[in-house]
Amino acid sequence: MKKNIDYELTVAEKQTLKQQKVSQKMLRDYAPDEIAAMLAASPQRSKELHALAEFQSIPSLGIGFAKELMAQGYYSLDELKGRSPVELFDAYEKHCNCWADPCVEDSYRLLTHYIEHRDESKRWWNFTAERKAYREKYGFPPDRPTRAWHETGLFPKMESYKEKLEGK
């Protein structure tokens, strides 16, 4: 299990936890309603905190992936049970209205594998060959977005990286 979970806590939430002598690492052991009570958080905020912990507990999946799952309306692994990685990835690209980096599809393959097997030994890159074989055989849907993720302006880290490459 991943040791560090990024909850993106507010300053006030961190202060409340400190006063109650509860570390961020301990939060994953609490149910959403317990977290809500501890932080005097709204039901929605406690649901988000619980989802961040659950999604980031999968090895090699981080805060960005967890936040994207929530942006698509998922707040637990149970909600994703039975879904295929291809279905989830294709829905992600439609949601973002751009095609994604291949490692994102590998991450969806890890996600569904983890949900089915609770196998903590795998990382997203263990699914690269599987993805490549699948896409070689089946390709992408005809309605796949045509704009690349790095062309959207929605990824600030990519923008600063491109600026460095261009010598700005």
mmCIF file of C-alpha atoms in Angstrom:
data_model
loop_
_atom_site.group_PDB
_atom_site.id
_atom_site.type_symbol
_atom_site.label_atom_id
_atom_site.label_comp_id
_atom_site.label_asym_id
_atom_site.label_seq_id
_atom_site.Cartn_x
_atom_site.Cartn_y
_atom_site.Cartn_z
ATOM 1 C CA MET A 1 0.000 0.000 0.000
ATOM 2 C CA LYS A 2 1.214 3.468 -0.848
ATOM 3 C CA LYS A 3 2.653 5.230 2.166
ATOM 4 C CA ASN A 4 1.937 8.885 1.323
ATOM 5 C CA ILE A 5 -1.510 10.060 0.300
ATOM 6 C CA ASP A 6 -1.990 13.627 -0.922
ATOM 7 C CA TYR A 7 -5.335 14.850 0.417
ATOM 8 C CA GLU A 8 -4.858 18.442 -0.711
ATOM 9 C CA LEU A 9 -6.029 19.570 2.700
ATOM 10 C CA THR A 10 -6.750 23.197 3.356
ATOM 11 C CA VAL A 11 -4.785 25.054 6.018
ATOM 12 C CA ALA A 12 -7.847 24.922 8.279
ATOM 13 C CA GLU A 13 -8.227 21.152 7.773
ATOM 14 C CA LYS A 14 -4.554 20.564 8.607
ATOM 15 C CA GLN A 15 -4.903 22.663 11.755
ATOM 16 C CA THR A 16 -7.999 20.732 12.830
ATOM 17 C CA LEU A 17 -6.195 17.408 12.386
ATOM 18 C CA LYS A 18 -3.203 18.685 14.340
ATOM 19 C CA GLN A 19 -5.455 19.775 17.213
ATOM 20 C CA GLN A 20 -7.021 16.312 17.262
ATOM 21 C CA LYS A 21 -3.605 14.613 17.057
ATOM 22 C CA VAL A 22 -4.500 12.798 13.836
ATOM 23 C CA SER A 23 -1.873 12.526 11.109
ATOM 24 C CA GLN A 24 -2.729 12.575 7.418
ATOM 25 C CA LYS A 25 -1.429 9.014 7.180
ATOM 26 C CA MET A 26 -4.033 7.948 9.760
ATOM 27 C CA LEU A 27 -6.918 9.395 7.700
ATOM 28 C CA ARG A 28 -7.118 6.357 5.418
ATOM 29 C CA ASP A 29 -8.264 4.283 8.411
ATOM 30 C CA TYR A 30 -11.371 6.426 8.898
ATOM 31 C CA ALA A 31 -14.742 6.096 7.174
ATOM 32 C CA PRO A 32 -16.003 9.129 5.248
ATOM 33 C CA ASP A 33 -18.497 10.030 7.967
ATOM 34 C CA GLU A 34 -15.761 9.883 10.627
ATOM 35 C CA ILE A 35 -13.536 12.187 8.581
ATOM 36 C CA ALA A 36 -16.451 14.558 8.095
ATOM 37 C CA ALA A 37 -17.100 14.693 11.825
ATOM 38 C CA MET A 38 -13.417 15.175 12.636
ATOM 39 C CA LEU A 39 -13.023 18.057 10.177
ATOM 40 C CA ALA A 40 -16.571 19.379 10.437
ATOM 41 C CA ALA A 41 -16.534 18.804 6.681
ATOM 42 C CA SER A 42 -19.459 18.631 4.340
ATOM 43 C CA PRO A 43 -20.539 15.170 3.202
ATOM 44 C CA GLN A 44 -19.147 15.975 -0.271
ATOM 45 C CA ARG A 45 -15.732 16.987 1.111
ATOM 46 C CA SER A 46 -15.468 13.857 3.245
ATOM 47 C CA LYS A 47 -16.417 11.757 0.212
ATOM 48 C CA GLU A 48 -13.602 13.467 -1.738
ATOM 49 C CA LEU A 49 -11.051 12.824 1.024
ATOM 50 C CA HIS A 50 -12.010 9.166 1.204
ATOM 51 C CA ALA A 51 -11.808 8.835 -2.605
ATOM 52 C CA LEU A 52 -8.378 10.488 -2.712
ATOM 53 C CA ALA A 53 -7.117 7.966 -0.165
ATOM 54 C CA GLU A 54 -8.696 4.953 -1.838
ATOM 55 C CA PHE A 55 -7.554 5.794 -5.369
ATOM 56 C CA GLN A 56 -4.018 6.763 -4.331
ATOM 57 C CA SER A 57 -3.619 3.554 -2.327
ATOM 58 C CA ILE A 58 -3.095 1.781 -5.660
ATOM 59 C CA PRO A 59 0.668 1.622 -6.296
ATOM 60 C CA SER A 60 1.962 4.154 -8.856
ATOM 61 C CA LEU A 61 -1.352 6.028 -9.166
ATOM 62 C CA GLY A 62 -1.153 9.558 -7.830
ATOM 63 C CA ILE A 63 -3.220 12.587 -6.990
ATOM 64 C CA GLY A 64 -3.742 13.629 -10.622
ATOM 65 C CA PHE A 65 -5.266 10.293 -11.568
ATOM 66 C CA ALA A 66 -7.395 10.271 -8.405
ATOM 67 C CA LYS A 67 -8.702 13.775 -9.102
ATOM 68 C CA GLU A 68 -9.552 12.859 -12.684
ATOM 69 C CA LEU A 69 -11.570 9.845 -11.518
ATOM 70 C CA MET A 70 -13.495 12.160 -9.186
ATOM 71 C CA ALA A 71 -14.010 14.690 -11.988
ATOM 72 C CA GLN A 72 -15.714 11.883 -13.903
ATOM 73 C CA GLY A 73 -17.988 11.199 -10.924
ATOM 74 C CA TYR A 74 -16.246 8.198 -9.338
ATOM 75 C CA TYR A 75 -15.616 8.187 -5.610
ATOM 76 C CA SER A 76 -14.825 4.544 -4.848
ATOM 77 C CA LEU A 77 -13.269 1.472 -6.395
ATOM 78 C CA ASP A 78 -16.605 -0.318 -6.019
ATOM 79 C CA GLU A 79 -18.155 2.147 -8.482
ATOM 80 C CA LEU A 80 -15.557 1.075 -11.056
ATOM 81 C CA LYS A 81 -15.877 -2.670 -10.474
ATOM 82 C CA GLY A 82 -16.746 -4.598 -13.628
ATOM 83 C CA ARG A 83 -15.713 -1.807 -16.006
ATOM 84 C CA SER A 84 -13.096 -2.533 -18.654
ATOM 85 C CA PRO A 85 -9.921 -0.456 -18.918
ATOM 86 C CA VAL A 86 -10.717 0.331 -22.561
ATOM 87 C CA GLU A 87 -14.207 1.578 -21.667
ATOM 88 C CA LEU A 88 -12.821 3.746 -18.856
ATOM 89 C CA PHE A 89 -9.969 5.136 -20.937
ATOM 90 C CA ASP A 90 -12.164 5.948 -23.926
ATOM 91 C CA ALA A 91 -14.622 7.701 -21.578
ATOM 92 C CA TYR A 92 -11.712 9.642 -20.045
ATOM 93 C CA GLU A 93 -10.606 10.919 -23.451
ATOM 94 C CA LYS A 94 -14.157 12.002 -24.269
ATOM 95 C CA HIS A 95 -14.412 13.710 -20.877
ATOM 96 C CA CYS A 96 -11.165 15.623 -21.509
ATOM 97 C CA ASN A 97 -11.996 16.195 -25.172
ATOM 98 C CA CYS A 98 -8.439 15.276 -26.151
ATOM 99 C CA TRP A 99 -6.413 12.146 -26.680
ATOM 100 C CA ALA A 100 -4.280 11.202 -23.722
ATOM 101 C CA ASP A 101 -0.734 10.066 -23.218
ATOM 102 C CA PRO A 102 -0.512 6.250 -23.543
ATOM 103 C CA CYS A 103 0.620 5.913 -19.923
ATOM 104 C CA VAL A 104 -2.862 7.081 -18.882
ATOM 105 C CA GLU A 105 -4.377 4.058 -20.613
ATOM 106 C CA ASP A 106 -1.800 1.878 -18.852
ATOM 107 C CA SER A 107 -2.974 3.441 -15.580
ATOM 108 C CA TYR A 108 -6.581 2.471 -16.317
ATOM 109 C CA ARG A 109 -5.386 -1.061 -16.999
ATOM 110 C CA LEU A 110 -3.622 -1.080 -13.630
ATOM 111 C CA LEU A 111 -6.751 0.312 -11.958
ATOM 112 C CA THR A 112 -9.040 -2.435 -13.261
ATOM 113 C CA HIS A 113 -6.434 -5.126 -12.563
ATOM 114 C CA TYR A 114 -6.093 -3.884 -8.987
ATOM 115 C CA ILE A 115 -9.872 -3.811 -8.477
ATOM 116 C CA GLU A 116 -10.157 -7.423 -9.642
ATOM 117 C CA HIS A 117 -7.060 -8.895 -7.970
ATOM 118 C CA ARG A 118 -5.871 -6.461 -5.241
ATOM 119 C CA ASP A 119 -2.393 -7.121 -6.620
ATOM 120 C CA GLU A 120 -0.021 -4.522 -5.172
ATOM 121 C CA SER A 121 3.004 -5.826 -7.083
ATOM 122 C CA LYS A 122 1.988 -4.225 -10.394
ATOM 123 C CA ARG A 123 2.677 -0.673 -11.574
ATOM 124 C CA TRP A 124 1.143 1.158 -14.540
ATOM 125 C CA TRP A 125 4.124 0.414 -16.791
ATOM 126 C CA ASN A 126 3.531 -3.325 -16.350
ATOM 127 C CA PHE A 127 0.536 -2.902 -18.675
ATOM 128 C CA THR A 128 2.303 -1.185 -21.586
ATOM 129 C CA ALA A 129 2.729 -4.368 -23.669
ATOM 130 C CA GLU A 130 -0.910 -5.331 -23.073
ATOM 131 C CA ARG A 131 -2.090 -1.883 -24.199
ATOM 132 C CA LYS A 132 0.114 -1.904 -27.283
ATOM 133 C CA ALA A 133 -1.123 -5.368 -28.300
ATOM 134 C CA TYR A 134 -4.750 -4.344 -27.797
ATOM 135 C CA ARG A 135 -4.438 -1.106 -29.779
ATOM 136 C CA GLU A 136 -2.493 -2.877 -32.544
ATOM 137 C CA LYS A 137 -5.362 -5.336 -32.916
ATOM 138 C CA TYR A 138 -8.378 -3.056 -32.319
ATOM 139 C CA GLY A 139 -7.156 0.513 -32.751
ATOM 140 C CA PHE A 140 -9.071 3.446 -31.260
ATOM 141 C CA PRO A 141 -12.741 4.378 -31.575
ATOM 142 C CA PRO A 142 -13.620 6.402 -34.680
ATOM 143 C CA ASP A 143 -14.908 9.281 -32.541
ATOM 144 C CA ARG A 144 -11.665 9.602 -30.570
ATOM 145 C CA PRO A 145 -10.748 13.262 -29.961
ATOM 146 C CA THR A 146 -8.182 14.579 -32.439
ATOM 147 C CA ARG A 147 -6.446 17.160 -30.247
ATOM 148 C CA ALA A 148 -3.537 15.956 -28.090
ATOM 149 C CA TRP A 149 -3.597 16.438 -24.325
ATOM 150 C CA HIS A 150 -0.446 18.593 -24.443
ATOM 151 C CA GLU A 151 -2.105 20.982 -26.911
ATOM 152 C CA THR A 152 -5.031 21.854 -24.639
ATOM 153 C CA GLY A 153 -3.330 24.272 -22.256
ATOM 154 C CA LEU A 154 -4.938 22.361 -19.382
ATOM 155 C CA PHE A 155 -1.674 20.912 -18.118
ATOM 156 C CA PRO A 156 0.509 23.658 -16.568
ATOM 157 C CA LYS A 157 3.499 21.365 -16.022
ATOM 158 C CA MET A 158 3.561 20.555 -19.716
ATOM 159 C CA GLU A 159 3.371 24.241 -20.608
ATOM 160 C CA SER A 160 6.389 25.069 -18.427
ATOM 161 C CA TYR A 161 8.259 22.058 -19.846
ATOM 162 C CA LYS A 162 7.614 23.235 -23.421
ATOM 163 C CA GLU A 163 8.806 26.733 -22.485
ATOM 164 C CA LYS A 164 12.068 25.281 -21.136
ATOM 165 C CA LEU A 165 12.568 23.337 -24.356
ATOM 166 C CA GLU A 166 12.011 26.481 -26.396
ATOM 167 C CA GLY A 167 14.483 28.397 -24.211
ATOM 168 C CA LYS A 168 12.016 30.957 -22.876
#
